Each structure stands twice: as structure tokens, then as C-alpha cells.
XYZ file of C-alpha atoms in Angstrom:
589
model
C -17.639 -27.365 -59.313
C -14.669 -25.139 -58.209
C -13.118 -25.625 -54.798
C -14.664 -23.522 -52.261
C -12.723 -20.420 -50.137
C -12.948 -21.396 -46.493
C -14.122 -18.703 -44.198
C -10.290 -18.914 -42.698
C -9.100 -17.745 -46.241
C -11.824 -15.177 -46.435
C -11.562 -13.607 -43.315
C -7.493 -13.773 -43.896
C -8.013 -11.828 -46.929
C -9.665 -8.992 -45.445
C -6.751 -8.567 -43.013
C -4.132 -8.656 -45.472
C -6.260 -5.974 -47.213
C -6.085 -3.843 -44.194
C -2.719 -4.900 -42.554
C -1.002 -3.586 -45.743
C -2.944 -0.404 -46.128
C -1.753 0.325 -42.600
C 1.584 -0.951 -42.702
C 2.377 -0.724 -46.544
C 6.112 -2.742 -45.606
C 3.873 -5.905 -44.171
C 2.700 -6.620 -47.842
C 1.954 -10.170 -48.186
C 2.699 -10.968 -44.349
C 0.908 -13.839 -42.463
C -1.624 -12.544 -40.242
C -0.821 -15.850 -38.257
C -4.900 -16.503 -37.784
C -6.023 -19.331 -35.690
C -9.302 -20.373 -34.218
C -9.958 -19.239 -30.686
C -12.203 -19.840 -27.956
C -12.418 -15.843 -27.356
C -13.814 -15.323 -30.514
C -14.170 -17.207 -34.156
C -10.530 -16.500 -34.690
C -7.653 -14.580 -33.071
C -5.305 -13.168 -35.510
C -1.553 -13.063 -33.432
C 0.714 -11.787 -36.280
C 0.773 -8.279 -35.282
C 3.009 -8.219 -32.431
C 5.987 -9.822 -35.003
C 5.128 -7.069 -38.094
C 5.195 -4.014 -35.015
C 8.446 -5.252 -33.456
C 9.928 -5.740 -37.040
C 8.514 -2.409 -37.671
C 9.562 -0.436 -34.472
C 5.842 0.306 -34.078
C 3.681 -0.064 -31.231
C 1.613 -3.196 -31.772
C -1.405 -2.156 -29.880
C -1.519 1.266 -31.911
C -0.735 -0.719 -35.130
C -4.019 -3.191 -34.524
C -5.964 -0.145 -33.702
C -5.173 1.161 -36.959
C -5.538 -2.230 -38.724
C -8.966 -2.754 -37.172
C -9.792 0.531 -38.441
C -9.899 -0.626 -42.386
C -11.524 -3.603 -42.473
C -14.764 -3.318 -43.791
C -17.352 -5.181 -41.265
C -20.885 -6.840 -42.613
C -21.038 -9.516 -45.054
C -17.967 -11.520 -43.791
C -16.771 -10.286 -40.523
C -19.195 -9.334 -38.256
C -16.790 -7.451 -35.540
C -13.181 -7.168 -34.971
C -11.596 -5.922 -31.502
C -8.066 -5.615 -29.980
C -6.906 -8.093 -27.371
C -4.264 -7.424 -25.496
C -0.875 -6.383 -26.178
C -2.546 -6.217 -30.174
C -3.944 -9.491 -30.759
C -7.082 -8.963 -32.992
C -10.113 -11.081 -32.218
C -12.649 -11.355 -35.026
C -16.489 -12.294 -34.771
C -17.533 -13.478 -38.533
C -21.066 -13.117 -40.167
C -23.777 -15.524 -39.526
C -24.519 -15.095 -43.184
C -20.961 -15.372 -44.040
C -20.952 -19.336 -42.383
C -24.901 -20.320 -43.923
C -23.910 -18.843 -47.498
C -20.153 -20.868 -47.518
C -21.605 -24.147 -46.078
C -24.550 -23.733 -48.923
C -21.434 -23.751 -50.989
C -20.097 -26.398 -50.311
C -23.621 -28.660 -49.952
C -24.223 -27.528 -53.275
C -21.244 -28.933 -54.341
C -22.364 -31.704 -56.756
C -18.432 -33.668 -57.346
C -19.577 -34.999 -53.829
C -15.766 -33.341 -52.519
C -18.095 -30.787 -49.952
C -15.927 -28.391 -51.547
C -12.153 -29.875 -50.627
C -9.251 -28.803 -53.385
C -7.086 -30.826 -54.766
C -3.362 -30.573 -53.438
C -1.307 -27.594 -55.125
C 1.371 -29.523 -56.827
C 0.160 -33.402 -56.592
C 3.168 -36.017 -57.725
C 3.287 -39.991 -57.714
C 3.169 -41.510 -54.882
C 3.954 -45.563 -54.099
C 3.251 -46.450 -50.737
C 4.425 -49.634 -49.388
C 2.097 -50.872 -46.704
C 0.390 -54.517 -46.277
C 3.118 -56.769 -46.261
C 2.319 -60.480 -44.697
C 4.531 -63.496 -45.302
C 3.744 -66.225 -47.760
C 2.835 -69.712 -46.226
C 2.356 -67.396 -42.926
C -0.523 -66.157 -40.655
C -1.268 -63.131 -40.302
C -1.550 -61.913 -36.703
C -2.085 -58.851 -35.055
C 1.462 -57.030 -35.869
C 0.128 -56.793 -39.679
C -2.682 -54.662 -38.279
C -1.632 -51.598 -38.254
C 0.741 -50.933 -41.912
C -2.406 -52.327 -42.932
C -4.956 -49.994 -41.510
C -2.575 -46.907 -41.913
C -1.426 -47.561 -45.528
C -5.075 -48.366 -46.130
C -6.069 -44.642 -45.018
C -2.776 -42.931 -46.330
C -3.863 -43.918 -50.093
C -7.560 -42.529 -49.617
C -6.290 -39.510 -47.992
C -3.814 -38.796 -50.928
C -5.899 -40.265 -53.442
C -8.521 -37.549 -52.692
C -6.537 -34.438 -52.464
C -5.483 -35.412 -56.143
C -2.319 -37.362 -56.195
C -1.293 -40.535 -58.160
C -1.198 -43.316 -55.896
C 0.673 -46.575 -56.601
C 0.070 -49.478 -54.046
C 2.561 -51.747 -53.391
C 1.922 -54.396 -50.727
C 5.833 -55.520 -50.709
C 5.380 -59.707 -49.360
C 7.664 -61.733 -48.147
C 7.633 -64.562 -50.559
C 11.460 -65.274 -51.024
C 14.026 -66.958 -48.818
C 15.498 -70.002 -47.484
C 12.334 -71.056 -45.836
C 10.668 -71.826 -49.259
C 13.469 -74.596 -49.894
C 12.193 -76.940 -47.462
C 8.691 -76.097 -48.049
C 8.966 -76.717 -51.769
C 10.687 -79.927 -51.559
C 8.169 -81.130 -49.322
C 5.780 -80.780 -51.793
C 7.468 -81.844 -54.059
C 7.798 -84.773 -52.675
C 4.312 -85.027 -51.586
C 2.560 -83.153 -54.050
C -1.308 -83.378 -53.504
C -0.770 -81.604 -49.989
C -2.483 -78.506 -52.124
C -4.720 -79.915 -54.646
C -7.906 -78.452 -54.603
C -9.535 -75.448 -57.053
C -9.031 -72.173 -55.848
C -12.561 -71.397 -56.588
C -13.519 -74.470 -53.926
C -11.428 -73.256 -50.939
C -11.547 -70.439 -48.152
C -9.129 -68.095 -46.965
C -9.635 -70.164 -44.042
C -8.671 -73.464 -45.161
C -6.193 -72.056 -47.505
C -4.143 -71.101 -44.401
C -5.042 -74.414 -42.915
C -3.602 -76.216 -45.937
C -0.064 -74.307 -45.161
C -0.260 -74.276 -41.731
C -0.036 -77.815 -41.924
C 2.091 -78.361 -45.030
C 4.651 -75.993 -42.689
C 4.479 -78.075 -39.161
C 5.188 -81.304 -41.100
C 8.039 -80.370 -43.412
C 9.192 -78.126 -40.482
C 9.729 -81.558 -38.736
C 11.219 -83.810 -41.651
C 13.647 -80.546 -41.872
C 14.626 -80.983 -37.930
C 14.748 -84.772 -38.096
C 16.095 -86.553 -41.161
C 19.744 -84.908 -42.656
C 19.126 -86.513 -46.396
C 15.901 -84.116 -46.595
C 17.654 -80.879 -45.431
C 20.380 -81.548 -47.483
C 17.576 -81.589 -50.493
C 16.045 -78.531 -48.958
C 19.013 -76.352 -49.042
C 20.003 -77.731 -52.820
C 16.089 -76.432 -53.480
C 17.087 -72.974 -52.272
C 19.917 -72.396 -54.675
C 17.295 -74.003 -57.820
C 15.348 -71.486 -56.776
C 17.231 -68.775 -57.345
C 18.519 -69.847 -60.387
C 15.062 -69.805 -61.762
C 14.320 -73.568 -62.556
C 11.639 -73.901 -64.213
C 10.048 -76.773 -61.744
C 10.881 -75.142 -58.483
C 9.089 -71.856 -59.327
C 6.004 -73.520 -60.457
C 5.877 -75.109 -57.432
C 6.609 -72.160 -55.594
C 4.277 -70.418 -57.320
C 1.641 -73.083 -55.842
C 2.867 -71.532 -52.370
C 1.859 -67.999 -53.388
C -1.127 -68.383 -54.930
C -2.498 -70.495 -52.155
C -0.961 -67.883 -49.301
C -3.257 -65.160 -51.423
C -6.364 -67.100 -51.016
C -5.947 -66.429 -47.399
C -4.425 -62.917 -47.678
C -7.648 -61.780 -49.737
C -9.859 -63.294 -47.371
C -8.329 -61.689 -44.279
C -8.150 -58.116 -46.045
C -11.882 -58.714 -47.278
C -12.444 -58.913 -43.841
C -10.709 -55.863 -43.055
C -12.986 -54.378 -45.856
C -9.985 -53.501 -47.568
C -9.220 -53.522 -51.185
C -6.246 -55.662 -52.119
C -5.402 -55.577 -55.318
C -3.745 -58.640 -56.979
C -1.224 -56.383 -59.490
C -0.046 -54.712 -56.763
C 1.532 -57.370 -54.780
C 5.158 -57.418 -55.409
C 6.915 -59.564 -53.264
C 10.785 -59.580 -52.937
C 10.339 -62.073 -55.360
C 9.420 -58.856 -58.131
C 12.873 -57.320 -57.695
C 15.182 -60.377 -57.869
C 16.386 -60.023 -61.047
C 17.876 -56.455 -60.097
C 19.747 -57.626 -57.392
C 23.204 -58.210 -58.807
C 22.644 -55.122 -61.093
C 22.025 -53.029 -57.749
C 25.006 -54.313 -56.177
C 27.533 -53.575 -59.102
C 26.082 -50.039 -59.355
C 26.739 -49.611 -55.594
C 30.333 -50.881 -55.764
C 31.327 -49.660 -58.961
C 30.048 -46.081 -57.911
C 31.720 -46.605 -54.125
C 28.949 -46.551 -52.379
C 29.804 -49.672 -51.176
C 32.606 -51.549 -50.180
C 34.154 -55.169 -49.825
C 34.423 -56.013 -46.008
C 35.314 -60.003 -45.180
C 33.765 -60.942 -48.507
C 30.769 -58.894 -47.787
C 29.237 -55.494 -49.860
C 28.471 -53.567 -47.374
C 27.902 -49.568 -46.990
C 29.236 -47.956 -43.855
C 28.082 -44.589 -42.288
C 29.970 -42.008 -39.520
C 27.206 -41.719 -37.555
C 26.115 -45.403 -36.882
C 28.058 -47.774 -34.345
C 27.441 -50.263 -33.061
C 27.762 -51.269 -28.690
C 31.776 -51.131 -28.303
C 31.827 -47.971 -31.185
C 32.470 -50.497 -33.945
C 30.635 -49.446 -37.439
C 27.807 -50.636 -38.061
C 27.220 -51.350 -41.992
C 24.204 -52.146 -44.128
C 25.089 -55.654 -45.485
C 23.566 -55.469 -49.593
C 24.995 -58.822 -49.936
C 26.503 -61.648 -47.483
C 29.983 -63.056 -47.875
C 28.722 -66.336 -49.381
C 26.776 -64.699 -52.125
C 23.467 -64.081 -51.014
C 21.336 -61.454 -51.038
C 19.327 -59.685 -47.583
C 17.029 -57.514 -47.282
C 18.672 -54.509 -48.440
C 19.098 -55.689 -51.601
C 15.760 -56.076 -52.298
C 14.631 -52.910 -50.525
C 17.509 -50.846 -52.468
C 16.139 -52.650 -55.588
C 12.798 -51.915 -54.783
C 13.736 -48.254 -54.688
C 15.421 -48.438 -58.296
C 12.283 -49.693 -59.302
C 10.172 -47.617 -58.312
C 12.213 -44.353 -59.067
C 12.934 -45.364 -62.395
C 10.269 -47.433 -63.363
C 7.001 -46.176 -61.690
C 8.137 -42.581 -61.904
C 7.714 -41.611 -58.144
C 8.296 -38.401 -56.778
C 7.415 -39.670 -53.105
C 8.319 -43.283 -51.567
C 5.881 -43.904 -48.245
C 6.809 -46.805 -46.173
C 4.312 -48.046 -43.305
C 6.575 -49.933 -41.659
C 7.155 -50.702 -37.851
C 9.434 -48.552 -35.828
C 11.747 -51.029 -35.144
C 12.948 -50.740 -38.604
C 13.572 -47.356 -38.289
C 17.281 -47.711 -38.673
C 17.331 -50.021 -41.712
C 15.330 -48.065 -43.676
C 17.379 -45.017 -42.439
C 20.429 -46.625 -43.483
C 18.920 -48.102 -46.823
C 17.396 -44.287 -48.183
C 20.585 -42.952 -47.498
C 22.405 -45.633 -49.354
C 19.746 -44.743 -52.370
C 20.860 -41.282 -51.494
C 24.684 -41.645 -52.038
C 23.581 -44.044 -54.948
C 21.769 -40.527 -56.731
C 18.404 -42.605 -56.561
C 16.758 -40.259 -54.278
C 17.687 -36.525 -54.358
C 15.891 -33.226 -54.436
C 13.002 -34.166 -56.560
C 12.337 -37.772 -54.797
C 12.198 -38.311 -51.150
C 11.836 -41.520 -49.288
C 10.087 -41.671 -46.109
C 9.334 -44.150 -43.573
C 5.721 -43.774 -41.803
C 6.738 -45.583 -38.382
C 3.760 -47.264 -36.346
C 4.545 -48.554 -32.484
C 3.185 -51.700 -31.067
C -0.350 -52.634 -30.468
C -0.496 -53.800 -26.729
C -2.642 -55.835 -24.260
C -4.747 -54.057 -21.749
C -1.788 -54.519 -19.260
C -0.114 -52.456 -21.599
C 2.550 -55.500 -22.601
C 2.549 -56.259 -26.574
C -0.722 -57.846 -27.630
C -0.628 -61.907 -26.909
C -3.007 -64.319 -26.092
C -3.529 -66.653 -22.414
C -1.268 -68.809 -23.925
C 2.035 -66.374 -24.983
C 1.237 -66.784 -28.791
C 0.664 -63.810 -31.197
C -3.150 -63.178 -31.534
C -4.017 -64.316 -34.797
C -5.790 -60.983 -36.865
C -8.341 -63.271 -38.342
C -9.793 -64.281 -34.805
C -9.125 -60.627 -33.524
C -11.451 -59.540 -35.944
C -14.236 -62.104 -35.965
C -14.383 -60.837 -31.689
C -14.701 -57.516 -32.534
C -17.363 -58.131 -35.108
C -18.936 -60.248 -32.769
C -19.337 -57.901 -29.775
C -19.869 -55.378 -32.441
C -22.918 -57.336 -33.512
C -23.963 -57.595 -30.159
C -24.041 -53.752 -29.243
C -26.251 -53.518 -32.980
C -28.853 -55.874 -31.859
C -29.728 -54.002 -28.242
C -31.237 -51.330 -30.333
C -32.181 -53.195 -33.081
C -35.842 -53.371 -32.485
C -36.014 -49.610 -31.563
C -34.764 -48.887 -35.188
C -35.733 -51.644 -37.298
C -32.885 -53.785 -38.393
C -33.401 -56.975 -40.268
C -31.784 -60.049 -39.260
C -29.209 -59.228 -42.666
C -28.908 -55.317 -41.951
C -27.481 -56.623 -38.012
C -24.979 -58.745 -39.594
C -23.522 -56.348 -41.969
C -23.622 -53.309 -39.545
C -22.364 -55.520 -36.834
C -19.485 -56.449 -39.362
C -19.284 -52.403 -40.058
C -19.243 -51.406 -36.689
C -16.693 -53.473 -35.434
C -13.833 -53.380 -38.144
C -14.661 -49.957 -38.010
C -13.885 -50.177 -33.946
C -10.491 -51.656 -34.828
C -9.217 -49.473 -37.378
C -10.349 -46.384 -35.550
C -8.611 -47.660 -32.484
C -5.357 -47.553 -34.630
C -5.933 -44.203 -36.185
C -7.035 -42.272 -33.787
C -3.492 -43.003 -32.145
C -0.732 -40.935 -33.557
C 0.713 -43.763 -35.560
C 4.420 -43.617 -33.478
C 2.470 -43.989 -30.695
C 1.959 -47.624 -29.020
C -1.770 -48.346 -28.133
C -3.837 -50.919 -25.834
C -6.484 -52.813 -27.563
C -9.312 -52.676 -25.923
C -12.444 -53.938 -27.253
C -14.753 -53.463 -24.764
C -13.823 -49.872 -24.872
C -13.598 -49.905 -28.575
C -17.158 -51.036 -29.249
C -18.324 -48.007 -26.398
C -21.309 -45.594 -27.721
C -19.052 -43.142 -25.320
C -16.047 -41.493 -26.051
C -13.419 -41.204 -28.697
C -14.911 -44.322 -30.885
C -15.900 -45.248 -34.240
C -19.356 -46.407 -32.699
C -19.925 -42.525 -31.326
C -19.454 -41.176 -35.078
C -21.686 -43.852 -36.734
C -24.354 -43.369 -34.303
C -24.100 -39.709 -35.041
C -24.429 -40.470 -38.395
C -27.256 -42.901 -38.069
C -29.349 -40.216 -35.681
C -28.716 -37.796 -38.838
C -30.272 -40.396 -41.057
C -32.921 -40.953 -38.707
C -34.063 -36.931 -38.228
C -34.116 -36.920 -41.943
C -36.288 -39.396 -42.349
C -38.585 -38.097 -40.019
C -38.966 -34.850 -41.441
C -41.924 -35.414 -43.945
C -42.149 -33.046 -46.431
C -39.209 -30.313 -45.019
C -36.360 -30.134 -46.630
C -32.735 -29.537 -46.199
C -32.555 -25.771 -47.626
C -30.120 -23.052 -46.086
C -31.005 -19.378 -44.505
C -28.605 -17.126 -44.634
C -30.902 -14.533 -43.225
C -30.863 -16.271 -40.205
C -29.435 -15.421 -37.078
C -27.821 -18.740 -35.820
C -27.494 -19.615 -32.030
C -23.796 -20.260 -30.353
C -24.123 -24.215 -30.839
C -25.186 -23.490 -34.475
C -22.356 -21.521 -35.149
C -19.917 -23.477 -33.447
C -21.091 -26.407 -35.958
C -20.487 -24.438 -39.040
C -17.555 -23.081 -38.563
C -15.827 -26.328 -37.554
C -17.860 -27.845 -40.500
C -16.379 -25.446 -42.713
C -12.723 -26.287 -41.783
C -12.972 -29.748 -43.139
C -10.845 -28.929 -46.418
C -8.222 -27.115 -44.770
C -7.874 -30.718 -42.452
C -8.144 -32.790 -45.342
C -4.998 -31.249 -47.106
C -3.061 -31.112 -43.936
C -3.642 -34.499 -42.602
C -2.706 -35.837 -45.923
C 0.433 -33.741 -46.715
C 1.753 -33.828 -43.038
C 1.115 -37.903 -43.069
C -1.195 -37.558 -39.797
C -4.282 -39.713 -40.369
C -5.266 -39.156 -36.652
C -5.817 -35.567 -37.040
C -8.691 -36.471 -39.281
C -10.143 -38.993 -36.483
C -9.671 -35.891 -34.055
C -11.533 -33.909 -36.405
C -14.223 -36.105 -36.905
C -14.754 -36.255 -33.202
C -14.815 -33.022 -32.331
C -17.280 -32.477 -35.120
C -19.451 -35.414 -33.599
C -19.068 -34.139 -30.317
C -20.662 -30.280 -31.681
C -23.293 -32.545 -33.504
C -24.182 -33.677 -29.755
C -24.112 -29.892 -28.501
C -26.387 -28.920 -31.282
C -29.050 -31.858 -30.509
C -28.836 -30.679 -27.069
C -29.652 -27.192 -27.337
C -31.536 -26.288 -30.585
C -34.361 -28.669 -31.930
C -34.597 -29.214 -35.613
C -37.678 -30.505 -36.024
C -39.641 -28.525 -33.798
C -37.743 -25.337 -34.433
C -39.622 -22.102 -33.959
C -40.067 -21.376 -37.815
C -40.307 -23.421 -41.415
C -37.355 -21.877 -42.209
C -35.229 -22.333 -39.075
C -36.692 -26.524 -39.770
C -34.826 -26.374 -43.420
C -31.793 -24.299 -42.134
C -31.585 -27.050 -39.240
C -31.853 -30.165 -41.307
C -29.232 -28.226 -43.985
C -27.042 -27.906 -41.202
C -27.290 -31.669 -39.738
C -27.312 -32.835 -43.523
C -23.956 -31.409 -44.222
C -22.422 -32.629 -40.608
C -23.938 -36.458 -41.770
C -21.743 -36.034 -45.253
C -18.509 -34.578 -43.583
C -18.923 -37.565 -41.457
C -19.695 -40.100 -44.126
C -16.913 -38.283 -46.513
C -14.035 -38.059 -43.381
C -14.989 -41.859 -42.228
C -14.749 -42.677 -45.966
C -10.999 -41.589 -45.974
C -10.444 -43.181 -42.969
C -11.734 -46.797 -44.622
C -14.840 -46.888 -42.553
C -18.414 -47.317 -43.371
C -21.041 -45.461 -41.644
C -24.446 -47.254 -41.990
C -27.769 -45.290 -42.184
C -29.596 -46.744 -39.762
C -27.728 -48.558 -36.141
């Protein structure tokens, strides 16, 4: 089925129509409308069009409102003002375009695709190999997770790169080790957890951690490990290799729990671009991008100093011959430009990286890797904090581990399911797997319903509420949907358009039918917590509606099937706008 117009569009037509008849020079001119609390919409761009014009702007609405054609669309126009326009539109108008999209049968309620779509590779996800995760991997996760749905959806290609750290000096002692003791990690992968998989490294870590610190002969062996390594032997990298695949045991597990999709071909560590990384550098010195400095390639800008006003350069590769991080990440860049065809490069990345990845795209810049046709952009998260509003740490000082920030939320989660449990009739199994639902859901709607710059408290107690801006308020809205349906009987969902509607209808519908028009702006503009605003607003109308105009008991047969049409297309905006989001919304809580 075709996309369908949004009232907005419809109503903006009309004006256009009339705006140019009036003012034949304003051809094609944004009427600048906008919903307003004085009336469906307010249309402001009048005042610009008379001043442009040398026209009075009150006289020029008059004459505007004059040729637009009232009935099926807009119900009643009137000037505001010094010439704003405020328009009333059809109750028939809002039943016959929400029957539109209901009847929609792709299941998209009637959302376009995006106008030009490209390619896409978004770089979010990134733990450390032979690491725990903790509660600083939350949010790239959660974001990056939402980012590809939302862009996914409005049409473009999406390629997923979860960009590990599974390189570096660190792996030289930990490889030896094993080497040296090498059933630390026998087992079948099939036969171990997540769980014990990190317990397995955790361990393996602490003790060659301390043979590292305490004996000379095995950190000498250690280092030599580092430089087999990245020569490629053949016997290091398989045991290496035994580091990763254990490390994703426990990365699947801990995503699984996030009830997020992971998929295993697109991990690419730094690892993926190693054999690029001298290439990279001789195509940054030979082209002058970069320069020697004390034995270092390094690329210097104007505009970054450091402290005393010294320069402060990007260092692509270190005096003794090693390679950093911008290496890779410049590499990475190559690769995907070149090689995956992108046409956008997303980064969910923390904000304290801000100026390394502003100093690395504009290396790729000067490099002609990114231009005109391929931009690079860094989606910056802040910090998740404490209630005390200090970064997130437990009694003891440590980093809170994501795996047992998780299992709490699920298990308060689970507790708020079972108070009403009886009252609905859960099973035993459908209190578990909401409980699970409701509280991942809790924590990733948490992080995006914060502006992702932004720096938020966790707060689960507050984060599990039925009250307020939660992911608990929209399921439960979604569940009392469910439940009104299945009350019904024999009514159906069927729309009226011959119906008048009452205010708390209308409200409804017309914020039901702006769903597209957010869908395509929250994904172009990068703004994932526009759509959680969305959603609860459209939750909090759903609550207005309950309040003040029955749907079961409704004063006709007709006003019953209008009712449950309406509340049947609120519970799939919901379940479609929670869906991009990466949470589930269970039919019965």
C-alpha cells in the first residue's frame, strides 16, 4: 500500500492553493504550519510573505482565508492576530486518514520511506575482549540499537558494525599465559554460559595480570608475544583467537539479555583493519596529510592546542612503530568508504571522544575519504550517573557490572508484574518473560528518553514507576488496549467518519496521525528521544480518552466500533514506535 498524506500535508496543500491565488509572487512558499493549542494548527508564514511583499499581513490572511474551500478537510479557518491563520480540520477528514492508515496492510500505519535513502554503517556496541562489560557500554548499545531500527524502517541500508577492542598489548601477556597453561579454556562452547565464559577470563586475566607484575622472565615473553602477534604467527593468533571466541560467548549472552540482536559477521574488531594500517599511513604521508614529528606520523590542525598553546596532533603511528587508535579508526573509515559503499558513517560513541573523532574525520577529510557525498558523524552520549548524580558506581567504588544491572531491573520489574498478576491472569511463564520485558524495557527507555548528549541518573525505582515518563506507563497502555479488545465480544474495530468526535477524540487522532512525519524526523535528525516523547504524549491522550469517553459503553454501535478503531490504532502506533525503540510491549501486564 502507498504511503499515506498526513492531515499536516493536506491541510498545507489547501493553503498553498489559496496563498498563491492571493499572492501569485508567494508560489511555492512555506505556509510555516505548526500544531497549536488555539486550534488544530496555526499557520505563521504570512507575516514573512506580507513584509516581503509590502502588504499588510492582516489584509493578506483575510484574503487568503477567503479561498480556501472549507468542508471535507478543513472545517474553519480564522485570522489571529497580526495575520496568523488558525485552522479547525474536519472530523471526517481525521476518521477517513486514520482508516487509511489502519487499513494499511505492509503493517508501516502508513509511514514513507525516506526521500533519498543511502548506506548507512553505524558503529555502536563496542566491549573489550577478555573484558566485562559494565554499565558505560549501556548506552552506544541501547542508542545504536534504536538508530538501526529507526533507519532501517524509513528505508535505508543499514550496515552494523560493533567495532571491539580485541587488539593490543594486553593480549601479549594474556596469550602467553595460556600458552603456557593451556587448558585454562577448555571446555565446548556449546557447554558454557555467557556467565562462566566471563568467569573463565576474569580469572585467566587476575592470574597472568600477576605473573606479569611479579616475575621479569614472563614479561619479557609477554612483550616478545605482542610483536608475534602482529606479525601474524600462525600459533599466537590461534590462540588469540581462543580469547575472542570465548569473550563472544559472554558478549552474546549479555546482548541476549539486552534483547538485542548481535550479529556475529558484524563484529569487526580493530583486529579487521590491521592489515590496512601501514597502507593508511603511507597514503597519509605521501599525500601530506601527515607529517614526521620526533619519529612520529602525526597530523596537526590550527585550531587545536593544547594547555600552554602547543599543537596538539593526532598521532596515526608512535615513534617506535606502532600503531594507535587512529590508525585503526582512519582505516576503518577506508574500509568502509571504499569497501561497504557508505554514504553516511554514524558513530555512537561517548562524548569524551568527541575530539578524536573530530580530529580523525577531518584527517579522512584532508585524506579525500570523506567529502560531499560521504559524511562522518559522531552520535555523542553523556554519562549514566548515580542517584546523587555522580557517575554510576557501586558501595564499593567499582563500575556496576551491566550484567547485574540488568538482572535488578528485571527483578523489580518482575516484581511490579506479579502485584497485578492475578487481576489479569498471568502464568507463572508469562510473569517471567514480561517481567524480563518490562524491565530491559525500563532501562533502555531510561536512556532514550534522554537526549543522548545529555547525562542521566539511573533510577530504578523510578524507572519501573506505572507513573510518569516510563516504559511501564506505555506498556500498560498497551496492555489496557489489549484488554478492552478482548472484552468487546462480537464489536469490532470499524471507523465512522460520519461521526462527530468529542475534543479528547480528536486530540487522539490528530496526534495519532502525526506518527510518520516523527518517524522520518527522529531518524534523519538522529534524535531517538523525540520518538519516546512522542510515544508519551500519545499514551498520555490514550489516558485523556479513557477518562472522558467510554468505548464500550458508548452511546451507539457505531460510536463502540469507531471507539475500539480509534484505541486499536493508538495500541499499534505504540507497539510499532516501541518496536523502533527495541522494546516489547506484551498483551496482557
Amino acid at each position: 500500500m502507498a504511503s499515506v498524506t498526513s492531515l499536516s500535508d493536506s491541510v498545507q496543500q489547501h493553503l498553498a492553493s489559496a496563498l498563491s491565488a492571493a499572492l501569485p509572487e508567494a508560489a511555492g512558499a512555506d505556509p510555516l504550519l505548526r500544531r497549536s493549542d488555539r486550534a488544530d494548527y496555526q499557520a505563521n508564514g504570512i507575516l514573512a510573505l506580507a513584509k516581503k511583499a509590502k502588504a499588510n499581513p492582516r489584509e493578506l490572511a483575510t484574503q487568503v482565508v477567503a479561498g480556501i474551500v472549507t468542508g471535507e478537510v478543513i472545517a474553519d479557518v480564522e485570522v489571529s492576530g497580526p495575520g496568523f491563520l488558525n485552522i479547525t480540520v474536519a472530523d471526517q477528514a481525521i476518521t477517513e486518514n486514520l482508516a487509511a492508515r489502519y487499513a494499511d496492510d505492509t503493517g508501516r500505519l502508513g509511514v514513507p520511506y525516506a526521500a533519498h535513502p543511502g548506506t548507512t554503517v553505524i558503529d555502536y556496541a563496542q566491549p573489550n575482549v577478555a573484558k566485562e562489560m559494565h554499565v558505560g557500554h549501556l548506552r552506544s548499545a541501547v542508542i545504536g540499537d534504536a538508530m538501526v531500527r529507526l533507519l532501517e524502517f524509513t528505508g535505508e541500508n543499514v550496515v552494523r558494525r560493533h567495532h571491539i577492542g580485541d587488539w593490543g598489548t594486553q593480549f601479549g601477556m594474556l596469550i602467553q599465559y595460556l600458552d603456557e597453561h593451556p587448558h585454562e579454556l577448555d571446555h565446548k562452547e556449546s557447554e558454557v554460559s555467557g556467565e562462566e565464559a566471563m568467569s573463565n577470563l576474569d580469572r585467566l586475566y587476575k592470574t597472568a595480570r600477576r605473573l606479569f607484575d611479579s616475575d621479569e622472565e614472563f614479561k619479557t615473553r609477554a612483550r616478545r608475544r605482542v610483536v608475534d602477534l602482529q606479525a601474524g604467527d600462525p600459533k599466537t593468533l590461534a590462540i588469540w583467537q581462543k580469547f575472542v571466541d570465548e569473550s563472544k560467548i559472554y558478549f552474546f549472552s549479555v546482548f541476549d539479555k539486552l534483547d538485542m540482536e548481535v550479529r556475529d559477521p558484524d563484529i569487526v574488531g580493530e583486529s579487521g583493519y590491521n592489515d590496512m594500517l601501514a597502507e593508511t599511513c603511507r597514503l597519509l604521508e605521501e599525500s601530506g596529510v601527515a607529517v614526521r614529528s620526533e619519529g612520529a606520523l602525526c597530523v596537526f590542525f590550527d585550531d587545536i592546542k593544547g594547555p600552554e598553546g602547543n599543537p596538539v596532533p593526532l598521532i596515526v603511528q608512535k615513534s617506535d612503530g606502532g600503531y594507535g587508535y587512529a590508525a585503526t579508526d582512519l582505516s576503518a573509515i577506508r574500509d568502509r568508504v571504499f569497501n561497504l559503499k557508505a554514504t553516511t558513517l554514524l558513530y555512537v560513541v561517548d562524548a569524551r571522544q568527541a575530539l578524536h573523532f573530530r580530529m580523525v574525520f577531518e584527517t579522512a577529510r584532508r585524506a579525500g575519504w570523506l567529502n560531499d557525498d560521504v559524511t562522518a558523524v559522531q552520535l555523542a552520549f553523556g554519562t549514566v550517573l548515580g542517584k546523587d548524580g555522580k557517575p554510576f558506581k557501586t558501595r564499593e567504588g567499582e563500575t556496576v557490572k551491566l550484567e547485574n544491572l540488568l538482572d535488578e531491573a528485571v527483578e523489580r520489574a518482575t516484581a511490579v508484574v506479579r502485584e497485578k498478576a492475578e487481576k489479569v491472569g498471568l502464568t507463572e511463564d508469562e510473569i517471567v518473560e514480561n517481567g524480563r520485558y518490562v524491565g530491559v524495557g525500563a532501562v533502555k527507555y531510561a536512556d532514550l528518553s534522554t537526549s543522548a548528549v545529555r547525562d542521566y541518573k539511573f533510577d530504578l525505582d523510578q524507572m519501573v514507576s506505572l507513573n510518569g515518563d516510563t516504559s511501564v506507563y506505555l506498556q500498560y497502555a498497551y496492555a489496557r488496549i489489549q484488554s478492552i479488545l478482548r472484552k468487546a465480544g462480537e464489536a469490532r474495530p470499524a471507523a465512522h467518519p460520519e461521526l462527530a468526535l468529542a475534543p479528547a477524540e480528536r486530540a487522539l487522532g490528530l496526534h495519532l496521525d502525526q506518527f510518520a512525519e516523527t518517524v522520518l524526523e527522529v531518524a534523519a535528525a538522529r534524535e531517538p528521544h523525540k520518538m519516546a516523547a512522542y510515544l508519551y504524549q500519545l499514551a498520555s491522550l490514550l489516558t485523556t480518552f479513557y477518562d472522558q469517553c467510554p468505548v464500550l459503553k458508548a452511546d451507539s454501535p457505531a460510536q463502540v466500533e469507531n471507539r475500539l478503531f480509534l484505541v486499536d490504532l493508538t495500541a499499534r502506533t505504540l507497539h510499532e514506535g516501541m518496536a523502533l525503540l527495541g522494546i516489547r510491549t506484551p498483551g496482557k501486564l
